[in-house]
Amino acid sequence: MIRLAIQKSGRLSEDSLKLIRECGISFISTSSKLKTEATNFPLEILFLRDDDIPGYVADGVADIGIVGQNVLVEEGLQKLSVKNLGFSKCRLSLAVSKGAEYQDVTTLQGKSIATSYPNLLQEFLTSKGVEADIHTISGSVEIAPSIGLADAVCDIVSSGSTLISNGLREVETVFKSEAVLIANQNLGQEKNRLLQQLLFRMEAVQKAQKSKYVVLNAPNSAIPEIKKLLPGIKSPTIIPLAEEGWSSLHSVVNEDDFWDIIQKLKEAGAEGILVVPIEKMIG
Ligand code: PRT
Ligand code: ZN
């Protein structure tokens, strides 16, 4: 049995649960529960506040966990990180009042800055040779300048609308973050084996999300050109159609190149192009 800690309720919760389900692991989740057990994998899930997850994993109360890099690094536990998970992306940024003068980070020399991330901020300022007065507050950081508590703030930003609606202007990125899988460093053989199984499944899920399965019809004369556009996992599958001189081609394309490839396929003579999501991709 391996014990996984995830956030009970907040910005990480939904995607953490989704990832576990996409790994083919079933469990009954009730929002009031503190823990639950999977029905088809030796996994127990603990529901915690995100700030407690790195410490619990470091101490072995939980074996593995899902948490934002911002919290992990702020707590000085980045050595626990095992795998980036690609969701809950955000940045820790410095912001000043909209009308305030700002040239570069040296503008903050001697100023006061409110934040919930004093360690990340201190490290950033030190690297820039700036000394400022850091006020650590646990919430509602964005209102600090308007109530006269600080000259600037250092807070988590994703869309940027919270800063704008509080009359603030983002001026520096201090740290970029996404959700990560973390693990205790002395898991032992059995738990490590289960962790490797989970990692294998997570990788298959992530690969599949980045790929699309493409099916198309083409005249046989267009196949050499189309083959060059569709590398697939090895090479495309080609199946003859009932109609003489035509074939069906099946392949996998990367999400990043997707629109570009579809356009070129059409130009090369492809017809009836179907694009299908892939659930899992192994190897
Ligand atoms: O109760 P608990 O302690 O578990 O939760 P929490 O309130 O401390 O954390 P939560 O759920 O807000 O965030 C969990 C994690 O999600 C963070 O540690 C980040 O890694 C990540 N994340 C991603 C964010 C955001 N996006 C985000 N936008 N965390 C916070 N915010 C907040 C930010 O603090 C600010 O108030 O959203 C506001 C800014 O959002 P925009 O879109 O207006 O820029
Ligand atoms: Zn928290």
Short mmCIF file of C-alpha atoms and ligand atoms in Angstrom, two decimals:
data_model
loop_
_atom_site.label_atom_id
_atom_site.label_comp_id
_atom_site.label_asym_id
_atom_site.label_seq_id
_atom_site.Cartn_x
_atom_site.Cartn_y
_atom_site.Cartn_z
CA MET A 1 0.00 0.00 0.00
CA ILE A 2 1.27 3.47 -0.93
CA ARG A 3 -0.14 6.66 0.61
CA LEU A 4 -0.74 9.71 -1.62
CA ALA A 5 -1.46 13.18 -0.21
CA ILE A 6 -3.44 15.60 -2.36
CA GLN A 7 -5.07 18.97 -1.67
CA LYS A 8 -8.47 18.61 -0.01
CA SER A 9 -10.10 21.55 -1.74
CA GLY A 10 -8.53 24.22 -3.89
CA ARG A 11 -6.89 24.84 -7.21
CA LEU A 12 -4.93 21.55 -7.25
CA SER A 13 -7.73 19.21 -6.17
CA GLU A 14 -9.71 18.61 -9.33
CA ASP A 15 -6.73 17.98 -11.63
CA SER A 16 -5.02 15.78 -9.02
CA LEU A 17 -8.11 13.55 -8.78
CA LYS A 18 -8.48 13.56 -12.56
CA LEU A 19 -4.88 12.38 -13.01
CA ILE A 20 -5.37 9.50 -10.57
CA ARG A 21 -8.56 8.44 -12.38
CA GLU A 22 -6.82 8.68 -15.79
CA CYS A 23 -4.21 6.28 -14.39
CA GLY A 24 -7.09 3.78 -14.21
CA ILE A 25 -7.39 4.00 -10.42
CA SER A 26 -10.92 3.95 -9.00
CA PHE A 27 -11.96 5.22 -5.58
CA ILE A 28 -14.98 6.67 -3.88
CA SER A 29 -14.43 10.32 -3.01
CA THR A 30 -16.61 12.20 -0.60
CA SER A 31 -15.65 15.79 0.09
CA SER A 32 -16.06 15.39 3.86
CA LYS A 33 -13.62 12.47 4.12
CA LEU A 34 -9.99 12.87 5.17
CA LYS A 35 -8.88 9.69 3.43
CA THR A 36 -10.06 7.06 1.00
CA GLU A 37 -8.75 3.81 -0.41
CA ALA A 38 -8.57 2.89 -4.08
CA THR A 39 -10.58 -0.17 -5.07
CA ASN A 40 -8.25 -1.51 -7.78
CA PHE A 41 -4.72 -0.39 -6.80
CA PRO A 42 -2.92 -0.56 -3.43
CA LEU A 43 -3.28 3.21 -2.90
CA GLU A 44 -4.60 5.26 -0.02
CA ILE A 45 -5.42 8.94 -0.65
CA LEU A 46 -5.12 11.56 2.10
CA PHE A 47 -6.88 14.92 1.64
CA LEU A 48 -4.84 17.77 3.19
CA ARG A 49 -4.14 21.50 2.98
CA ASP A 50 -1.57 22.03 0.25
CA ASP A 51 0.91 23.71 2.61
CA ASP A 52 1.07 20.56 4.79
CA ILE A 53 1.77 18.15 1.91
CA PRO A 54 5.59 18.62 1.51
CA GLY A 55 6.20 18.26 5.26
CA TYR A 56 4.03 15.15 5.56
CA VAL A 57 5.81 13.54 2.62
CA ALA A 58 9.25 14.50 4.01
CA ASP A 59 8.30 12.91 7.37
CA GLY A 60 6.82 9.80 5.77
CA VAL A 61 3.27 10.40 7.08
CA ALA A 62 2.41 10.25 3.37
CA ASP A 63 4.66 8.43 0.88
CA ILE A 64 3.95 10.62 -2.13
CA GLY A 65 2.04 13.82 -2.81
CA ILE A 66 0.91 16.37 -5.37
CA VAL A 67 1.71 20.02 -4.65
CA GLY A 68 2.62 23.30 -6.39
CA GLN A 69 6.36 23.93 -6.89
CA ASN A 70 5.84 27.35 -5.29
CA VAL A 71 4.87 25.74 -1.97
CA LEU A 72 7.49 22.98 -2.25
CA VAL A 73 10.41 25.34 -2.92
CA GLU A 74 9.19 27.93 -0.40
CA GLU A 75 9.35 25.17 2.23
CA GLY A 76 12.87 24.24 1.08
CA LEU A 77 11.85 20.69 0.09
CA GLN A 78 12.49 20.70 -3.68
CA LYS A 79 14.65 17.58 -3.27
CA LEU A 80 11.39 15.60 -2.93
CA SER A 81 10.30 16.45 -6.47
CA VAL A 82 9.91 13.44 -8.79
CA LYS A 83 7.86 14.55 -11.80
CA ASN A 84 6.36 17.73 -13.25
CA LEU A 85 2.65 17.25 -13.87
CA GLY A 86 1.89 20.16 -16.21
CA PHE A 87 -1.25 21.50 -14.49
CA SER A 88 -1.92 24.40 -12.05
CA LYS A 89 0.62 26.51 -13.90
CA CYS A 90 1.17 29.95 -12.40
CA ARG A 91 3.94 32.39 -11.53
CA LEU A 92 5.04 34.22 -8.43
CA SER A 93 5.38 37.87 -9.44
CA LEU A 94 6.25 41.24 -8.03
CA ALA A 95 3.67 43.97 -8.59
CA VAL A 96 3.51 47.66 -7.77
CA SER A 97 0.67 50.21 -7.80
CA LYS A 98 -0.45 51.06 -11.32
CA GLY A 99 0.78 54.65 -11.09
CA ALA A 100 4.01 53.95 -9.20
CA GLU A 101 7.30 54.65 -10.87
CA TYR A 102 9.27 51.51 -11.71
CA GLN A 103 12.44 51.10 -13.77
CA ASP A 104 13.88 47.76 -12.73
CA VAL A 105 14.15 45.63 -9.63
CA THR A 106 16.58 48.09 -7.97
CA THR A 107 13.58 50.45 -7.70
CA LEU A 108 12.51 48.19 -4.80
CA GLN A 109 15.70 48.87 -2.80
CA GLY A 110 14.67 49.79 0.77
CA LYS A 111 10.95 49.40 -0.03
CA SER A 112 8.47 47.18 1.80
CA ILE A 113 6.99 44.14 0.02
CA ALA A 114 4.06 42.03 1.24
CA THR A 115 4.07 38.31 0.39
CA SER A 116 3.15 34.80 1.52
CA TYR A 117 6.42 33.55 -0.03
CA PRO A 118 9.22 35.23 1.98
CA ASN A 119 11.88 32.63 1.12
CA LEU A 120 11.34 32.64 -2.65
CA LEU A 121 11.21 36.44 -2.62
CA GLN A 122 14.33 36.79 -0.47
CA GLU A 123 16.26 34.46 -2.75
CA PHE A 124 15.20 36.47 -5.81
CA LEU A 125 16.08 39.85 -4.25
CA THR A 126 19.44 38.56 -3.03
CA SER A 127 20.27 37.29 -6.53
CA LYS A 128 19.59 40.82 -7.82
CA GLY A 129 21.53 42.51 -5.03
CA VAL A 130 18.42 44.26 -3.70
CA GLU A 131 17.59 44.69 -0.01
CA ALA A 132 13.94 45.22 0.85
CA ASP A 133 11.73 44.89 3.89
CA ILE A 134 9.65 41.70 3.50
CA HIS A 135 6.27 41.58 5.28
CA THR A 136 5.00 38.02 5.50
CA ILE A 137 1.20 37.84 5.43
CA SER A 138 -0.88 34.74 4.88
CA GLY A 139 -3.68 35.99 2.64
CA SER A 140 -5.17 38.95 0.71
CA VAL A 141 -1.66 40.07 -0.22
CA GLU A 142 -3.00 42.11 -3.14
CA ILE A 143 -4.69 44.70 -0.92
CA ALA A 144 -1.49 45.55 1.01
CA PRO A 145 -0.46 48.62 -1.08
CA SER A 146 -3.93 50.18 -1.03
CA ILE A 147 -4.13 50.01 2.79
CA GLY A 148 -0.61 51.37 3.17
CA LEU A 149 0.90 48.12 4.47
CA ALA A 150 3.52 47.80 1.73
CA ASP A 151 4.93 49.51 -1.37
CA ALA A 152 4.77 46.35 -3.48
CA VAL A 153 3.43 42.79 -3.39
CA CYS A 154 4.85 39.43 -4.40
CA ASP A 155 1.99 37.03 -5.11
CA ILE A 156 0.82 34.15 -7.28
CA VAL A 157 -0.57 35.20 -10.67
CA SER A 158 -2.28 33.16 -13.36
CA SER A 159 -4.59 35.30 -15.53
CA GLY A 160 -3.44 38.57 -13.95
CA SER A 161 -6.98 39.82 -13.36
CA THR A 162 -6.65 39.91 -9.54
CA LEU A 163 -3.71 42.30 -9.83
CA ILE A 164 -5.54 44.52 -12.32
CA SER A 165 -8.71 44.68 -10.25
CA ASN A 166 -6.61 45.79 -7.27
CA GLY A 167 -4.91 48.57 -9.22
CA LEU A 168 -1.57 46.73 -9.42
CA ARG A 169 0.92 46.27 -12.24
CA GLU A 170 3.03 43.12 -12.63
CA VAL A 171 6.72 44.06 -12.97
CA GLU A 172 8.90 40.96 -12.36
CA THR A 173 8.52 37.18 -12.48
CA VAL A 174 10.13 35.73 -9.36
CA PHE A 175 9.33 32.03 -9.87
CA LYS A 176 7.44 29.86 -12.39
CA SER A 177 5.39 27.01 -10.97
CA GLU A 178 3.32 23.97 -11.86
CA ALA A 179 2.03 20.94 -9.95
CA VAL A 180 4.62 18.26 -9.17
CA LEU A 181 4.59 14.73 -7.87
CA ILE A 182 6.79 14.44 -4.77
CA ALA A 183 7.99 11.37 -2.91
CA ASN A 184 9.57 10.50 0.41
CA GLN A 185 13.24 9.73 -0.05
CA ASN A 186 13.26 6.42 1.84
CA LEU A 187 10.27 4.64 0.40
CA GLY A 188 11.56 1.09 0.62
CA GLN A 189 11.36 -1.56 -2.06
CA GLU A 190 7.62 -2.31 -2.14
CA LYS A 191 6.47 1.33 -2.09
CA ASN A 192 9.09 2.27 -4.64
CA ARG A 193 7.77 -0.45 -6.94
CA LEU A 194 4.25 1.02 -6.63
CA LEU A 195 5.63 4.53 -7.29
CA GLN A 196 7.30 3.28 -10.48
CA GLN A 197 3.98 1.75 -11.60
CA LEU A 198 2.21 5.06 -11.00
CA LEU A 199 4.91 6.98 -12.87
CA PHE A 200 4.63 4.59 -15.83
CA ARG A 201 0.87 5.19 -15.98
CA MET A 202 1.23 8.97 -15.58
CA GLU A 203 3.71 9.09 -18.44
CA ALA A 204 1.32 7.14 -20.69
CA VAL A 205 -1.46 9.61 -19.82
CA GLN A 206 0.74 12.66 -20.47
CA LYS A 207 2.04 11.32 -23.78
CA ALA A 208 -1.51 10.56 -24.95
CA GLN A 209 -2.66 14.07 -24.06
CA LYS A 210 0.03 15.50 -26.32
CA SER A 211 -0.92 13.30 -29.29
CA LYS A 212 -3.83 12.81 -31.66
CA TYR A 213 -4.73 9.80 -33.77
CA VAL A 214 -5.29 10.80 -37.40
CA VAL A 215 -7.17 8.73 -39.99
CA LEU A 216 -7.49 9.91 -43.60
CA ASN A 217 -8.19 8.75 -47.14
CA ALA A 218 -5.91 9.54 -50.05
CA PRO A 219 -5.32 8.55 -53.67
CA ASN A 220 -2.39 6.12 -53.86
CA SER A 221 -0.42 8.64 -55.91
CA ALA A 222 -0.40 11.01 -52.88
CA ILE A 223 0.89 8.42 -50.41
CA PRO A 224 4.65 9.12 -50.77
CA GLU A 225 4.09 12.83 -49.99
CA ILE A 226 1.65 12.10 -47.12
CA LYS A 227 4.00 9.52 -45.59
CA LYS A 228 6.62 12.24 -45.19
CA LEU A 229 4.13 14.36 -43.22
CA LEU A 230 3.02 11.53 -40.92
CA PRO A 231 5.93 9.95 -39.07
CA GLY A 232 3.60 8.16 -36.60
CA ILE A 233 5.12 6.08 -33.81
CA LYS A 234 7.15 4.09 -36.35
CA SER A 235 5.49 4.88 -39.71
CA PRO A 236 1.85 5.26 -40.80
CA THR A 237 -0.44 2.25 -41.25
CA ILE A 238 -1.72 2.05 -44.85
CA ILE A 239 -4.87 0.05 -45.65
CA PRO A 240 -6.34 -0.22 -49.17
CA LEU A 241 -9.90 1.11 -49.59
CA ALA A 242 -12.61 -0.81 -51.48
CA GLU A 243 -12.37 1.92 -54.12
CA GLU A 244 -9.56 1.12 -56.58
CA GLY A 245 -6.50 3.40 -56.32
CA TRP A 246 -7.34 4.75 -52.85
CA SER A 247 -5.98 3.99 -49.38
CA SER A 248 -6.68 4.84 -45.77
CA LEU A 249 -3.72 6.07 -43.67
CA HIS A 250 -3.58 5.93 -39.86
CA SER A 251 -1.00 7.74 -37.76
CA VAL A 252 -0.26 9.73 -34.60
CA VAL A 253 0.61 13.43 -34.64
CA ASN A 254 1.96 15.71 -31.95
CA GLU A 255 -0.41 18.36 -30.66
CA ASP A 256 2.15 21.14 -31.22
CA ASP A 257 2.48 20.46 -34.96
CA PHE A 258 -1.13 19.44 -35.40
CA TRP A 259 -2.70 22.34 -37.39
CA ASP A 260 0.36 22.74 -39.54
CA ILE A 261 0.31 19.05 -40.49
CA ILE A 262 -3.44 18.97 -41.19
CA GLN A 263 -3.07 21.91 -43.57
CA LYS A 264 -0.21 20.20 -45.43
CA LEU A 265 -2.13 16.89 -45.58
CA LYS A 266 -5.04 18.62 -47.31
CA GLU A 267 -2.71 20.26 -49.77
CA ALA A 268 -1.13 16.85 -50.51
CA GLY A 269 -4.55 15.42 -51.44
CA ALA A 270 -5.85 13.89 -48.19
CA GLU A 271 -9.64 13.66 -47.78
CA GLY A 272 -12.04 12.74 -44.98
CA ILE A 273 -9.51 13.48 -42.26
CA LEU A 274 -10.62 12.18 -38.84
CA VAL A 275 -8.87 13.29 -35.65
CA VAL A 276 -9.39 11.12 -32.59
CA PRO A 277 -8.18 11.66 -29.01
CA ILE A 278 -5.86 9.01 -27.58
CA GLU A 279 -6.57 7.71 -24.10
CA LYS A 280 -3.21 6.09 -23.24
CA MET A 281 0.05 5.87 -25.17
CA ILE A 282 2.74 3.38 -24.21
CA GLY A 283 6.24 3.20 -25.63
O1 PRT B 1 -6.61 25.58 1.61
P1 PRT B 1 -5.27 25.31 1.05
O2 PRT B 1 -4.14 25.84 1.90
O3 PRT B 1 -5.10 23.86 0.67
O4 PRT B 1 -5.24 26.09 -0.36
P2 PRT B 1 -4.63 27.52 -0.78
O5 PRT B 1 -5.71 28.52 -0.71
O6 PRT B 1 -3.35 27.78 -0.07
O7 PRT B 1 -4.19 27.23 -2.27
P3 PRT B 1 -4.98 27.38 -3.67
O8 PRT B 1 -6.00 26.30 -3.81
O9 PRT B 1 -5.42 28.79 -3.89
O10 PRT B 1 -3.76 27.11 -4.67
C1 PRT B 1 -3.10 25.89 -4.67
C2 PRT B 1 -1.96 25.98 -5.68
O11 PRT B 1 -2.48 26.25 -6.99
C3 PRT B 1 -0.97 27.11 -5.47
O12 PRT B 1 0.00 26.79 -4.48
C4 PRT B 1 -0.36 27.27 -6.84
O13 PRT B 1 0.66 26.30 -7.04
C5 PRT B 1 -1.51 26.91 -7.78
N1 PRT B 1 -2.16 28.09 -8.43
C6 PRT B 1 -2.38 28.19 -9.77
C7 PRT B 1 -2.63 29.20 -7.86
C8 PRT B 1 -3.16 30.01 -8.86
N2 PRT B 1 -2.99 29.35 -10.04
C9 PRT B 1 -3.76 31.27 -8.53
N3 PRT B 1 -4.23 31.99 -9.42
N4 PRT B 1 -2.69 29.59 -6.56
C10 PRT B 1 -3.26 30.75 -6.25
N5 PRT B 1 -3.80 31.62 -7.16
C11 PRT B 1 -4.44 32.86 -6.61
C12 PRT B 1 -3.44 33.96 -6.26
O14 PRT B 1 -2.99 33.81 -4.92
C13 PRT B 1 -4.26 35.23 -6.44
O15 PRT B 1 -5.03 35.50 -5.29
O16 PRT B 1 -5.32 33.43 -7.55
C14 PRT B 1 -5.19 34.85 -7.57
C15 PRT B 1 -4.59 35.31 -8.87
O17 PRT B 1 -5.24 34.73 -9.96
P4 PRT B 1 -5.42 35.54 -11.33
O18 PRT B 1 -5.97 34.54 -12.28
O19 PRT B 1 -6.40 36.64 -11.04
O20 PRT B 1 -4.07 36.05 -11.74
ZN ZN B 2 -2.42 26.65 1.19
#
